[in-house]
Amino acid sequence: MNVKALCTNYKPTDIAVGSARSCYFGKHIITPEDASRWEKKNDLLNSIFKAGHHTTLMHYHFTFLIEGISRLLIWRLLHSHPYYNSEQVSQRYAKMKIDNFTYPKKANKEKWQNYYEEMFKKYENLIEKLTPIIEKVLPKFKKKEAKKRAQEFARYLLPIGMNAHMYHTINVITALRYINAAKVIPEAKDEALELANKLKEEMLKIDENLSPLIEFAENEKVVFPNIDIEKIKKRHNIKDEKVKVFDIVDYEFELNENYAGVLRSSNIYLDESILGSFNSYIKLSLSADAQNQRHRRSMAIRLKLLDIYKRDFYIPPIIEKNNEVREIYINALNHSYDFFEEEKEKLGSEACYAFLNAHNIEIVEHNDFNAFAHKSQMRLCYNAQEEIFDIVYDQVKQLREAGVSAAKNFLPPCAVRLKENIKPYCPEGERFCGIKVWKLDFEEYKRII
């Protein structure tokens, strides 16, 4: 794993102390340069940090360039909270490479390499088999995209031990929380500790005065929460549903230009939409949840993978309908589960690197209506990943069936822009899906692929 922090002209501790002193200095603002020369700088820094006054450490942001990090660790740690921004290589749009996997520290590397290579061959075979099938159902002007769309579905057969490269931006407090949280992470434990050490090295290169804060983060107690999802399911009578909405707080709000515009100023000028909310139980693939996590205001409970393990996976409809590719797909999943169950006896939770993207997990998610208005625009778009489209469609459908007045506002971007008369209705340009979704009623939404 390689981690590099982009440098700036200022040290984070100078900004933190300068901003802290500016709160109590009436004459003028205390600049970072002023703070760097102040002899009591470190005393104040340590004092406010240990007292829990952390806003001063949220001004400075690290942008880390990370290579060779597994998608398991990204899912479990880097994208499991709302306090980050990331851009990572996409498995939907970029062809993956075989030499790009994480190996559990105590694993038989040759055995795992054979497993990874075999799964990668199945991924490539599925791309080959799916491409002509997908080409037949795509509209004429989209047929050239058939192979990329095949990649999108074939990626369900890639293990989450596959690595990614990414830009990852966080503030100082979040970086310290990573260092603290790595101690009790339930999966990818060795990799998480390696990441924590590399973050520390990069942070100290930029500002050696962070050392006592890092030491504090390393020593503060932390636990990974134990959550009884069966208790939640029993309380809300959740049985075989893949999606179930509950705890609805209805509050009507009106769409306006703030929701329809590209800048989404509904995040600045908040309205009654923040007063409405709901919770959801969702069963979804690891691949779909990786997409789901990018909606940082749709926060979710994600349990230990071993606690909710069973052989359960998502099958895309395009694969379900074709016997040949369905057999390839299911055989790959069964082989993956055989390998995982054997390795779990030796490696425990570190064997979770073997899970494929198709593996289903259970989460419990919370949305307020303001956050969900944005999420529904992004995921009811016909360009969205099909699985997460279906999940969000089901959430909106259940809200409508429950008589939620605000549910009429949860629409794809083109339909919202039509309501506000903002042209073009589709903001995607050359990525237009080819269907005038804005002319359809919600009940008429139907994905071909």
Coordinates of C-alpha atoms in Angstrom, one line a residue:
M1 CA 0.0 0.0 0.0
N2 CA 1.3 3.5 -0.9
V3 CA 0.0 6.6 0.8
K4 CA 1.0 10.2 0.1
A5 CA -0.4 13.4 1.5
L6 CA -0.5 16.5 -0.7
C7 CA 1.3 19.3 1.0
T8 CA 0.0 22.9 1.6
N9 CA 1.7 26.1 2.8
Y10 CA 0.4 25.8 6.3
K11 CA 0.7 23.3 9.2
P12 CA -2.6 22.0 10.6
T13 CA -1.6 22.8 14.1
D14 CA -0.8 26.5 13.2
I15 CA -4.3 26.8 11.7
A16 CA -5.9 25.1 14.7
V17 CA -4.2 27.4 17.2
G18 CA -4.7 30.5 15.1
S19 CA -8.4 29.9 14.8
A20 CA -8.7 29.0 18.5
R21 CA -7.0 32.2 19.6
S22 CA -9.0 34.3 17.2
C23 CA -12.1 33.4 19.1
Y24 CA -10.8 35.3 22.1
F25 CA -8.7 38.0 20.6
G26 CA -10.8 41.1 19.9
K27 CA -8.3 43.3 17.9
H28 CA -7.7 41.2 14.7
I29 CA -7.6 37.7 13.4
I30 CA -4.7 35.5 14.5
T31 CA -3.0 34.1 11.4
P32 CA -1.3 30.7 11.1
E33 CA 2.0 32.6 10.9
D34 CA 1.2 34.4 14.2
A35 CA 0.3 31.0 15.8
S36 CA 3.5 29.4 14.7
R37 CA 5.6 32.0 16.5
W38 CA 3.6 31.8 19.8
E39 CA 5.6 30.1 22.5
K40 CA 2.4 28.6 24.2
K41 CA 1.1 27.1 20.9
N42 CA 1.5 23.4 21.8
D43 CA 0.1 23.9 25.3
L44 CA -3.1 25.4 24.0
L45 CA -3.3 22.8 21.2
N46 CA -3.1 19.9 23.6
S47 CA -5.5 21.5 26.1
I48 CA -8.3 22.1 23.7
F49 CA -7.8 18.7 22.0
K50 CA -8.1 16.8 25.3
A51 CA -11.1 18.9 26.3
G52 CA -12.9 17.8 23.2
H53 CA -12.9 21.2 21.5
H54 CA -12.2 19.8 18.0
T55 CA -13.7 22.3 15.6
T56 CA -10.3 24.1 15.3
L57 CA -8.8 20.9 13.9
M58 CA -11.5 20.6 11.2
H59 CA -10.2 23.6 9.2
Y60 CA -7.2 21.8 7.8
H61 CA -7.9 18.9 5.4
F62 CA -5.4 16.2 4.3
T63 CA -5.8 14.9 0.7
F64 CA -4.2 11.5 0.6
L65 CA -3.3 9.7 -2.6
I66 CA -3.8 6.0 -1.8
E67 CA -2.8 3.1 -3.9
G68 CA -3.1 -0.6 -3.1
I69 CA -6.0 -0.4 -0.6
S70 CA -8.6 -3.2 -0.7
R71 CA -12.2 -2.4 -1.4
L72 CA -13.0 -4.3 1.8
L73 CA -11.1 -1.7 3.9
I74 CA -12.6 1.2 1.9
W75 CA -16.1 -0.1 2.6
R76 CA -15.5 -0.8 6.2
L77 CA -13.6 2.3 7.2
L78 CA -13.0 5.0 4.7
H79 CA -16.6 5.2 3.4
S80 CA -18.5 4.1 6.4
H81 CA -19.1 7.6 7.8
P82 CA -20.1 11.0 6.3
Y83 CA -16.9 13.0 7.0
Y84 CA -14.8 12.4 3.8
N85 CA -14.6 13.0 0.1
S86 CA -13.2 10.4 -2.3
E87 CA -12.6 9.7 -5.9
Q88 CA -11.7 6.1 -6.6
V89 CA -11.2 4.0 -9.7
S90 CA -14.5 2.7 -10.8
Q91 CA -15.2 -1.0 -11.4
R92 CA -18.2 0.0 -13.5
Y93 CA -16.2 2.0 -16.1
A94 CA -12.6 0.8 -15.8
K95 CA -11.4 -2.7 -16.8
M96 CA -9.8 -4.3 -13.7
K97 CA -6.3 -6.0 -13.7
I98 CA -5.3 -9.3 -12.2
D99 CA -2.3 -8.1 -10.3
N100 CA -4.3 -5.9 -8.0
F101 CA -5.3 -7.8 -4.8
T102 CA -4.7 -7.8 -1.1
Y103 CA -3.7 -11.0 0.6
P104 CA -4.5 -11.8 4.3
K105 CA -1.3 -11.6 6.3
K106 CA -1.5 -15.2 7.6
A107 CA -2.9 -16.7 4.4
N108 CA -1.3 -19.2 2.1
K109 CA -0.4 -16.7 -0.6
E110 CA -0.2 -19.3 -3.4
K111 CA -3.6 -20.6 -2.6
W112 CA -5.2 -17.2 -2.5
Q113 CA -3.4 -16.2 -5.7
N114 CA -4.9 -19.2 -7.4
Y115 CA -8.4 -18.2 -6.1
Y116 CA -8.0 -14.6 -7.2
E117 CA -6.8 -15.7 -10.6
E118 CA -9.7 -18.1 -11.0
M119 CA -12.3 -15.5 -10.1
F120 CA -10.7 -13.0 -12.4
K121 CA -10.9 -15.5 -15.3
K122 CA -14.6 -15.9 -14.5
Y123 CA -15.0 -12.1 -14.5
E124 CA -13.4 -11.9 -18.0
N125 CA -15.4 -14.8 -19.2
L126 CA -18.6 -13.2 -18.1
I127 CA -17.7 -10.0 -19.9
E128 CA -17.3 -12.0 -23.1
K129 CA -20.5 -13.8 -22.7
L130 CA -22.6 -10.8 -21.6
T131 CA -21.4 -8.3 -24.3
P132 CA -23.5 -9.7 -27.2
I133 CA -26.5 -10.3 -24.9
I134 CA -26.4 -6.7 -23.8
E135 CA -25.7 -5.3 -27.2
K136 CA -29.1 -6.8 -28.4
V137 CA -31.1 -4.9 -25.8
L138 CA -29.3 -1.5 -25.9
P139 CA -30.8 1.2 -28.2
K140 CA -28.9 1.7 -31.4
F141 CA -26.9 4.8 -30.3
K142 CA -25.8 2.9 -27.1
K143 CA -24.7 -0.4 -28.6
K144 CA -21.0 0.7 -28.7
E145 CA -21.2 0.7 -24.8
A146 CA -22.1 -3.0 -24.7
K147 CA -18.7 -4.1 -23.4
K148 CA -18.6 -1.5 -20.7
R149 CA -22.1 -2.4 -19.6
A150 CA -21.0 -6.1 -19.5
Q151 CA -18.1 -5.0 -17.2
E152 CA -20.6 -3.4 -14.9
F153 CA -22.4 -6.7 -14.4
A154 CA -19.4 -8.9 -14.5
R155 CA -17.8 -7.0 -11.6
Y156 CA -20.2 -8.8 -9.3
L157 CA -17.8 -11.7 -9.6
L158 CA -14.7 -9.7 -8.4
P159 CA -13.6 -10.3 -4.8
I160 CA -13.6 -7.4 -2.4
G161 CA -9.9 -8.2 -1.8
M162 CA -9.3 -6.3 -5.1
N163 CA -7.4 -3.1 -4.6
A164 CA -8.2 0.4 -5.7
H165 CA -6.4 3.7 -6.1
M166 CA -8.1 6.9 -4.9
Y167 CA -8.0 10.5 -3.7
H168 CA -9.3 10.7 -0.1
T169 CA -9.8 14.0 1.7
I170 CA -10.5 14.2 5.4
N171 CA -9.9 16.7 8.2
V172 CA -7.4 16.2 11.1
I173 CA -10.0 14.8 13.5
T174 CA -11.2 12.2 11.0
A175 CA -7.6 11.1 10.4
L176 CA -7.1 10.7 14.1
R177 CA -10.3 8.7 14.4
Y178 CA -9.0 6.4 11.7
I179 CA -5.9 5.7 13.7
N180 CA -8.0 5.1 16.8
A181 CA -10.7 2.9 15.0
A182 CA -8.2 0.7 13.2
K183 CA -7.5 -1.0 16.6
V184 CA -10.9 -2.7 16.7
I185 CA -12.0 -3.0 13.1
P186 CA -13.7 -6.3 12.6
E187 CA -12.3 -7.1 9.1
A188 CA -9.1 -6.2 7.2
K189 CA -7.4 -5.8 10.6
D190 CA -3.8 -6.0 9.5
E191 CA -4.4 -3.8 6.5
A192 CA -6.2 -1.2 8.7
L193 CA -3.2 -1.0 11.0
E194 CA -0.9 -0.6 8.0
L195 CA -3.0 2.2 6.7
A196 CA -3.0 3.9 10.2
N197 CA 0.8 3.7 10.3
K198 CA 1.2 5.2 6.8
L199 CA -1.3 8.0 7.7
K200 CA 0.7 8.8 10.8
E201 CA 3.9 9.0 8.8
E202 CA 2.4 11.4 6.2
M203 CA 0.8 13.5 8.9
L204 CA 4.0 13.9 10.8
K205 CA 5.9 14.8 7.6
I206 CA 3.5 17.8 7.2
D207 CA 3.4 18.7 10.9
E208 CA 5.5 17.2 13.7
N209 CA 3.4 19.0 16.3
L210 CA 0.6 16.4 15.6
S211 CA 2.6 13.8 17.5
P212 CA 0.9 14.1 20.9
L213 CA -2.5 14.1 19.2
I214 CA -1.6 10.9 17.3
E215 CA -0.3 9.3 20.5
F216 CA -3.6 10.2 22.3
A217 CA -5.6 8.7 19.4
E218 CA -3.5 5.5 19.5
N219 CA -4.2 5.0 23.3
E220 CA -7.9 6.2 23.6
K221 CA -10.3 3.3 24.1
V222 CA -12.6 2.4 21.3
V223 CA -15.2 -0.4 20.6
F224 CA -16.9 -1.7 17.5
P225 CA -20.6 -1.7 18.4
N226 CA -22.4 -5.0 18.8
I227 CA -25.8 -4.7 17.1
D228 CA -28.6 -7.3 17.2
I229 CA -30.1 -7.0 13.7
E230 CA -32.6 -9.8 14.5
K231 CA -34.0 -7.7 17.3
I232 CA -34.5 -4.8 14.8
K233 CA -36.1 -7.1 12.3
K234 CA -38.5 -8.7 14.9
R235 CA -39.5 -5.2 16.2
H236 CA -40.5 -4.1 12.7
N237 CA -41.8 -7.5 11.4
I238 CA -39.2 -7.8 8.7
K239 CA -39.2 -11.3 7.2
D240 CA -38.2 -12.0 3.6
E241 CA -38.3 -8.4 2.3
K242 CA -35.2 -7.0 0.6
V243 CA -36.3 -3.5 1.4
K244 CA -38.6 -2.4 4.2
V245 CA -39.3 1.2 5.2
F246 CA -40.4 2.0 8.8
D247 CA -40.4 4.7 11.4
I248 CA -41.8 7.2 8.9
V249 CA -42.1 10.9 10.0
D250 CA -44.1 12.6 7.3
Y251 CA -43.6 16.3 6.6
E252 CA -44.5 17.9 3.3
F253 CA -42.1 20.2 1.4
E254 CA -42.2 21.8 -2.0
L255 CA -39.7 21.3 -4.8
N256 CA -38.0 24.4 -6.1
E257 CA -35.0 25.5 -8.2
N258 CA -32.7 24.6 -5.2
Y259 CA -33.5 20.9 -5.7
A260 CA -33.4 21.0 -9.5
G261 CA -30.2 23.0 -10.0
V262 CA -26.7 21.5 -10.5
L263 CA -25.4 23.2 -7.4
R264 CA -28.1 21.6 -5.2
S265 CA -28.5 24.7 -3.1
S266 CA -31.2 22.8 -1.1
N267 CA -28.2 21.8 1.0
I268 CA -27.6 25.4 1.9
Y269 CA -31.1 26.8 2.1
L270 CA -32.7 24.1 4.3
D271 CA -36.5 23.8 4.4
E272 CA -39.2 21.6 5.9
S273 CA -37.6 18.6 4.1
I274 CA -35.2 18.1 7.1
L275 CA -38.3 17.5 9.3
G276 CA -39.4 14.4 7.5
S277 CA -37.5 11.1 7.7
F278 CA -37.7 7.4 7.6
N279 CA -35.6 4.3 8.3
S280 CA -35.1 1.3 6.0
Y281 CA -34.0 -2.3 6.3
I282 CA -32.1 -3.2 3.1
K283 CA -30.6 -6.4 1.9
L284 CA -28.1 -5.5 -0.9
S285 CA -24.9 -6.6 -2.4
L286 CA -21.5 -5.4 -1.3
S287 CA -21.2 -3.7 -4.7
A288 CA -24.5 -1.8 -4.3
D289 CA -23.6 -0.8 -0.8
A290 CA -20.3 0.7 -2.0
Q291 CA -22.4 2.9 -4.2
N292 CA -24.9 3.5 -1.4
Q293 CA -22.1 4.7 0.9
R294 CA -21.4 7.6 -1.4
H295 CA -24.6 9.2 -0.2
R296 CA -22.9 10.4 3.0
R297 CA -26.1 11.7 4.6
S298 CA -27.8 8.3 4.1
M299 CA -26.1 6.9 7.2
A300 CA -26.4 3.2 7.9
I301 CA -25.6 0.6 10.5
R302 CA -23.2 -2.0 9.0
L303 CA -22.7 -5.1 11.1
K304 CA -19.7 -7.4 11.3
L305 CA -19.7 -9.5 8.2
L306 CA -19.2 -12.7 10.1
D307 CA -22.2 -12.0 12.3
I308 CA -24.6 -11.9 9.3
Y309 CA -22.9 -14.4 7.1
K310 CA -24.9 -16.8 5.0
R311 CA -24.8 -17.9 1.4
D312 CA -26.8 -15.2 -0.2
F313 CA -26.1 -13.1 -3.3
Y314 CA -27.6 -10.8 -5.8
I315 CA -28.2 -11.8 -9.4
P316 CA -28.7 -9.1 -12.0
P317 CA -31.9 -9.6 -14.1
I318 CA -29.9 -9.7 -17.3
I319 CA -28.0 -12.7 -15.9
E320 CA -31.0 -14.3 -14.4
K321 CA -32.8 -14.4 -17.8
N322 CA -29.9 -16.3 -19.6
N323 CA -29.3 -19.9 -18.5
E324 CA -25.7 -20.1 -19.7
V325 CA -24.5 -16.9 -18.0
R326 CA -26.6 -17.7 -14.9
E327 CA -24.9 -21.0 -14.5
I328 CA -21.4 -19.4 -14.9
Y329 CA -22.5 -16.8 -12.3
I330 CA -23.9 -19.2 -9.7
N331 CA -21.0 -21.6 -10.0
A332 CA -18.6 -18.7 -9.4
L333 CA -20.5 -17.7 -6.3
N334 CA -20.6 -21.2 -4.9
H335 CA -16.9 -21.7 -5.5
S336 CA -16.3 -18.4 -3.7
Y337 CA -18.4 -19.5 -0.7
D338 CA -16.6 -22.9 -0.6
F339 CA -13.2 -21.1 -0.5
F340 CA -14.4 -18.6 2.1
E341 CA -15.8 -21.2 4.5
E342 CA -12.6 -23.2 4.3
E343 CA -10.4 -20.2 4.9
K344 CA -12.6 -18.8 7.7
E345 CA -11.6 -21.7 9.8
K346 CA -8.0 -20.6 9.7
L347 CA -8.2 -16.8 9.2
G348 CA -11.4 -15.8 10.9
S349 CA -12.7 -12.5 9.6
E350 CA -9.6 -11.9 7.4
A351 CA -11.1 -14.5 5.1
C352 CA -13.7 -11.8 4.2
Y353 CA -11.4 -10.6 1.4
A354 CA -12.7 -13.6 -0.5
F355 CA -16.3 -12.4 -0.6
L356 CA -17.4 -11.4 -4.1
N357 CA -19.1 -8.1 -4.9
A358 CA -22.4 -10.0 -5.3
H359 CA -22.4 -11.2 -1.7
N360 CA -25.5 -9.8 0.1
I361 CA -25.4 -8.1 3.4
E362 CA -28.0 -6.4 5.6
I363 CA -27.9 -2.8 6.7
V364 CA -30.3 -0.4 8.5
E365 CA -30.3 3.1 7.0
H366 CA -31.7 6.4 8.0
N367 CA -32.7 9.3 5.7
D368 CA -34.2 12.7 6.2
F369 CA -36.3 13.9 3.3
N370 CA -33.7 16.5 2.3
A371 CA -30.9 14.0 1.9
F372 CA -33.2 11.5 0.2
A373 CA -34.5 14.0 -2.3
H374 CA -30.9 14.2 -3.6
K375 CA -30.3 10.4 -3.3
S376 CA -33.5 9.7 -5.3
Q377 CA -32.5 12.0 -8.1
M378 CA -29.1 10.3 -8.4
R379 CA -30.4 6.7 -8.1
L380 CA -33.7 6.9 -10.0
C381 CA -31.7 8.1 -13.0
Y382 CA -31.7 5.4 -15.6
N383 CA -27.9 5.7 -15.7
A384 CA -27.6 4.6 -12.1
Q385 CA -26.5 1.1 -11.2
E386 CA -29.5 -1.2 -11.7
E387 CA -29.5 -2.7 -8.3
I388 CA -29.4 0.5 -6.3
F389 CA -32.0 2.0 -8.7
D390 CA -34.3 -0.9 -7.7
I391 CA -33.7 -0.3 -4.0
V392 CA -34.4 3.4 -4.1
Y393 CA -37.5 2.8 -6.3
D394 CA -38.8 0.3 -3.7
Q395 CA -38.2 2.8 -0.9
V396 CA -40.1 5.5 -2.8
K397 CA -42.9 3.1 -3.7
Q398 CA -43.3 2.1 -0.1
L399 CA -43.4 5.8 1.0
R400 CA -46.1 6.5 -1.6
E401 CA -48.1 3.4 -0.6
A402 CA -47.9 4.7 3.0
G403 CA -49.5 7.9 2.0
V404 CA -46.4 10.1 2.6
S405 CA -47.2 13.4 1.0
A406 CA -43.6 14.3 0.3
A407 CA -43.0 11.1 -1.6
K408 CA -44.2 12.8 -4.8
N409 CA -41.0 14.8 -4.7
F410 CA -38.6 11.8 -4.9
L411 CA -38.0 11.7 -8.6
P412 CA -35.1 11.3 -11.1
P413 CA -33.3 14.6 -12.1
C414 CA -35.0 15.0 -15.4
A415 CA -38.5 14.8 -13.8
V416 CA -37.5 17.4 -11.1
R417 CA -36.0 19.7 -13.8
L418 CA -39.2 19.4 -15.8
K419 CA -41.3 20.5 -12.8
E420 CA -39.0 23.6 -12.4
N421 CA -38.8 24.2 -16.2
I422 CA -35.0 23.9 -16.3
K423 CA -33.7 22.8 -19.7
P424 CA -32.3 20.6 -20.8
Y425 CA -34.4 18.2 -18.7
C426 CA -31.7 15.6 -18.8
P427 CA -28.5 17.1 -17.4
E428 CA -26.4 14.1 -18.6
G429 CA -25.5 15.5 -22.1
E430 CA -24.0 12.7 -24.2
R431 CA -24.7 10.2 -21.4
F432 CA -28.5 10.6 -22.0
C433 CA -30.1 7.2 -21.5
G434 CA -32.3 7.5 -24.6
I435 CA -35.6 7.3 -22.7
K436 CA -37.6 10.5 -21.9
V437 CA -38.2 9.5 -18.3
W438 CA -39.6 12.9 -17.5
K439 CA -42.7 12.1 -19.5
L440 CA -43.4 8.9 -17.5
D441 CA -45.4 8.4 -14.4
F442 CA -43.5 6.9 -11.5
E443 CA -45.4 3.6 -11.9
E444 CA -44.1 3.4 -15.5
Y445 CA -40.4 3.5 -14.6
K446 CA -39.0 0.3 -16.0
R447 CA -35.3 -0.5 -16.7
I448 CA -34.4 -2.6 -19.7
I449 CA -30.9 -3.0 -18.3

